[in-house]
PDB file of C-alpha atoms in Angstrom:
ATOM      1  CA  UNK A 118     187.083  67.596  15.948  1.00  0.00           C
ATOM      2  CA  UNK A 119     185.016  70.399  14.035  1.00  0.00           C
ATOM      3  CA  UNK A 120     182.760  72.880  16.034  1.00  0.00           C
ATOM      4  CA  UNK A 121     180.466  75.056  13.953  1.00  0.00           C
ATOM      5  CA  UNK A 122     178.100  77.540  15.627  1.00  0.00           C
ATOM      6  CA  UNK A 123     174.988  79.166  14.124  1.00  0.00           C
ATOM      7  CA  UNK A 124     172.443  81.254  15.238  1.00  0.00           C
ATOM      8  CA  UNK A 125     174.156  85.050  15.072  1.00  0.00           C
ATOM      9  CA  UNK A 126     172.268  87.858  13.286  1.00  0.00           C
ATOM     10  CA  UNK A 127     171.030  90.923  14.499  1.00  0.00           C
ATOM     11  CA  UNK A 128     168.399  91.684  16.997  1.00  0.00           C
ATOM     12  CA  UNK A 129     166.995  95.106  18.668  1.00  0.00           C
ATOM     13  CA  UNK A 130     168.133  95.406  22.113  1.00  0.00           C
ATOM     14  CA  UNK A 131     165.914  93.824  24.432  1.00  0.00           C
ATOM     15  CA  UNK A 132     165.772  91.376  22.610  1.00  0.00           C
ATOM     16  CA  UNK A 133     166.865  87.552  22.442  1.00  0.00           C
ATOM     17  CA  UNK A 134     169.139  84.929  20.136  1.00  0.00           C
ATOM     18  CA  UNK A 135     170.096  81.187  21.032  1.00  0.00           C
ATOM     19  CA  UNK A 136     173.375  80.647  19.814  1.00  0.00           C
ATOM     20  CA  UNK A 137     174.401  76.787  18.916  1.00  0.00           C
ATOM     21  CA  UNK A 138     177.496  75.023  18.563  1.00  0.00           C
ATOM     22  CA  UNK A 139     177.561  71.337  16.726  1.00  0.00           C
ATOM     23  CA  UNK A 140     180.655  69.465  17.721  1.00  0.00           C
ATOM     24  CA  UNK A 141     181.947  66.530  14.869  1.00  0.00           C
ATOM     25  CA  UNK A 142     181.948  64.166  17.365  1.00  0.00           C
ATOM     26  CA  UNK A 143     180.554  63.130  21.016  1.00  0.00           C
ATOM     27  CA  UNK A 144     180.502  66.039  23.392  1.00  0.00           C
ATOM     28  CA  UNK A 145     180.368  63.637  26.213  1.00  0.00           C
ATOM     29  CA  UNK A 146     184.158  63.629  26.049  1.00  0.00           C
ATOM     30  CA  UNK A 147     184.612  67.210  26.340  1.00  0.00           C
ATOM     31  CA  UNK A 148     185.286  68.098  30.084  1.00  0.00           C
ATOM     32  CA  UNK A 149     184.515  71.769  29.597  1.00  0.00           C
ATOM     33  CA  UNK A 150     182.498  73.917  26.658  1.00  0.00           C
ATOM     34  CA  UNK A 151     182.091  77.423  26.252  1.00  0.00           C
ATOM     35  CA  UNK A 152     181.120  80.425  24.653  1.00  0.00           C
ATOM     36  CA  UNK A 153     183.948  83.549  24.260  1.00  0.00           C
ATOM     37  CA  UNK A 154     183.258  86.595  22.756  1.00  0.00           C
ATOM     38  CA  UNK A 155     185.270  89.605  20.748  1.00  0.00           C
ATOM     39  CA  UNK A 156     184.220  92.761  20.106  1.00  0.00           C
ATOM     40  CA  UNK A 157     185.902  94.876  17.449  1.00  0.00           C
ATOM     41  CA  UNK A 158     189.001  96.674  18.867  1.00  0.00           C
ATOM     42  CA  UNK A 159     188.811  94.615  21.857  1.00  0.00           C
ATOM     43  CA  UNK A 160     189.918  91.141  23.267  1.00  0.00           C
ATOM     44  CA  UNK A 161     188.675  87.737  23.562  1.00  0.00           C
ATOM     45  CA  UNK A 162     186.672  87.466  26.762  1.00  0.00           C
ATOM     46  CA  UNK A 163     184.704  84.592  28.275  1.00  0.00           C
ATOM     47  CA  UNK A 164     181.243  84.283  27.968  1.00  0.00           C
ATOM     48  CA  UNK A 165     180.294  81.578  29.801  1.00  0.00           C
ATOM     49  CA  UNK A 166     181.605  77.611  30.620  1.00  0.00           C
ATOM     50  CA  UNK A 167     179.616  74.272  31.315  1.00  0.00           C
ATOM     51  CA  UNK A 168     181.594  71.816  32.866  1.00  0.00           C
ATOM     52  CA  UNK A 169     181.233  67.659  32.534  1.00  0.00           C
ATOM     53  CA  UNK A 170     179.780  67.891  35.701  1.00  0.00           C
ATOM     54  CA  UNK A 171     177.625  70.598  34.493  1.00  0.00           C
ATOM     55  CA  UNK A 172     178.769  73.628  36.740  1.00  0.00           C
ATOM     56  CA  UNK A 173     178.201  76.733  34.851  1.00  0.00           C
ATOM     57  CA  UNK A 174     180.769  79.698  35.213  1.00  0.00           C
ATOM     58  CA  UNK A 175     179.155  83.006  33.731  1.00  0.00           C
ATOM     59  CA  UNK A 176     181.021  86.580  33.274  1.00  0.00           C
ATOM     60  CA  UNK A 177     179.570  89.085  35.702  1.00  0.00           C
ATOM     61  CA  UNK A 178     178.434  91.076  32.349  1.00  0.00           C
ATOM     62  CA  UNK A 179     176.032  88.127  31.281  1.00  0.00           C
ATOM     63  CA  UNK A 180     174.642  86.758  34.564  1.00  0.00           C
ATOM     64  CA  UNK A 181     171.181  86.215  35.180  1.00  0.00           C
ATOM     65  CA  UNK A 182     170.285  87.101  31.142  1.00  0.00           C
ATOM     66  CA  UNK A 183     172.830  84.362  29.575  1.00  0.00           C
ATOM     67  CA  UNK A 184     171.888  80.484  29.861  1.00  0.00           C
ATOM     68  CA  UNK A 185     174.517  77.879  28.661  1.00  0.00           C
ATOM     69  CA  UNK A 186     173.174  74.170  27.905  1.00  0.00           C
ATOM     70  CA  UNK A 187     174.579  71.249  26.561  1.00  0.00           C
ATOM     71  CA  UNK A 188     172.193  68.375  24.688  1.00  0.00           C
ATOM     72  CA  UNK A 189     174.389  64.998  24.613  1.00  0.00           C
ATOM     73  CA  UNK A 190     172.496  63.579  22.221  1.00  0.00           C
ATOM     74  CA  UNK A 191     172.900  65.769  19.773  1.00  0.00           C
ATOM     75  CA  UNK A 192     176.329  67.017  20.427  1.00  0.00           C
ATOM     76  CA  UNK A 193     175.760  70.390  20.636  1.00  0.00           C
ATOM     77  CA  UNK A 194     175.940  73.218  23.037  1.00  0.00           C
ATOM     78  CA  UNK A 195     173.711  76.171  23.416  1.00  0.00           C
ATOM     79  CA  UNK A 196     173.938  79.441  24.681  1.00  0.00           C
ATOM     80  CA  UNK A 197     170.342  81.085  25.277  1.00  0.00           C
ATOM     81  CA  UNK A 198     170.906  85.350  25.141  1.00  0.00           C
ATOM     82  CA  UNK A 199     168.052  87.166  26.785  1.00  0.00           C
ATOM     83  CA  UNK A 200     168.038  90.882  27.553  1.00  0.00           C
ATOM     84  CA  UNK A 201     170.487  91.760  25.008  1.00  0.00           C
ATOM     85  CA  UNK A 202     172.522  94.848  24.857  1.00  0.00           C
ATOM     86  CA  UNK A 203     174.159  96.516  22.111  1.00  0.00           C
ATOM     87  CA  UNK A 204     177.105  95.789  24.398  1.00  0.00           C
ATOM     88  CA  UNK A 205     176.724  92.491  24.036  1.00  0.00           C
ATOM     89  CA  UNK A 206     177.754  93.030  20.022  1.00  0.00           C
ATOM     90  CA  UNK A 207     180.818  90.413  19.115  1.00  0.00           C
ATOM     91  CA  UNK A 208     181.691  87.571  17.599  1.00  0.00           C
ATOM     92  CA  UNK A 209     181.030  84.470  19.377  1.00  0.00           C
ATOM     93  CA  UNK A 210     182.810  81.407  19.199  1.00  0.00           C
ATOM     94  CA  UNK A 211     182.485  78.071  20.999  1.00  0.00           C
ATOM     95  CA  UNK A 212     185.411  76.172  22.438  1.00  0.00           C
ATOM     96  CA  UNK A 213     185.819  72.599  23.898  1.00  0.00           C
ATOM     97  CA  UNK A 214     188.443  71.363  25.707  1.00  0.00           C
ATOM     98  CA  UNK A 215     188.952  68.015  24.999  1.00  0.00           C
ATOM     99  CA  UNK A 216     191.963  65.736  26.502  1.00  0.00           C
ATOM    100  CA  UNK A 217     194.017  69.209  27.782  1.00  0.00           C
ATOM    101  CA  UNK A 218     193.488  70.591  24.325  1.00  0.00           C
ATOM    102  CA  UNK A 219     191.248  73.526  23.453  1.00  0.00           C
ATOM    103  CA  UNK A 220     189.443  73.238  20.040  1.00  0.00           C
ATOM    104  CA  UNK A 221     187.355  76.241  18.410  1.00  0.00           C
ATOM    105  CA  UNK A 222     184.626  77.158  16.099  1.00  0.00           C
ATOM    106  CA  UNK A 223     184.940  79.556  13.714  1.00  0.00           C
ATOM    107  CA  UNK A 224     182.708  81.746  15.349  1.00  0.00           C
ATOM    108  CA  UNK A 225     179.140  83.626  14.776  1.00  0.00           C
ATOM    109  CA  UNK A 226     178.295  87.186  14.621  1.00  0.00           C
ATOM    110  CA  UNK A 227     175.811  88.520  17.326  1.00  0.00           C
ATOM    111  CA  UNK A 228     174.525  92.487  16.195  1.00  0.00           C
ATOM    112  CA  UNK A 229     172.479  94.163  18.857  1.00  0.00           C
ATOM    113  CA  UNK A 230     170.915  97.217  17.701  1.00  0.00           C
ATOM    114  CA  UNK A 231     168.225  99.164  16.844  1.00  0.00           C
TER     115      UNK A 231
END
């Protein structure tokens, strides 16, 4: 299982970026995707979660201004950044969990900043 995100760059705050993630294979068998973050210096945090069932678990940092989505079809999972703040600077990655085990893109860079 490969995961490969796309859609980082750099954006003036305010501003807005949809992050993607293309899975391999079939998402449907993932019970839970989601998008983590790291800043430089700092750790690993969690962005935001879609379920199988489709409940959505946001940090308190990202509500109302973060969307995460998931298109069966094309086995890919999006994360929709509105509002952004140079806070909001990091690497993202996108995980699955799939059978109890966690799998992991490589990760994209997201640059707020004016």
């Amino acid at each position: 299982v490969q995961l490969v995100e796309s859609g980082g760059g750099l954006v003036q705050p305010g501003g807005s970026l949809r992050l993607s993630c293309a899975a391999s294979g079939t998402i449907y068998d993932f019970s839970t995707m989601g998008w983590y973050r790291q800043a430089p210096g700092k750790e690993r945090e969690l962005v935001a979660t879609l379920s199988s069932t489709g409940r959505t678990n946001y940090a308190d940092s990202v509500k109302g201004r973060f969307t995460i989505s998931r298109d069966n079809a094309k086995n890919t999972v999006y994360l929709q950044m509105n509002s952004l703040k140079p806070e909001d600077t990091a690497t993202y990655s996108c995980n699955g969990v799939l059978f109890g085990l966690n799998y992991w893109g490589k990760g994209t860079l997201v640059t707020v900043s004016s």
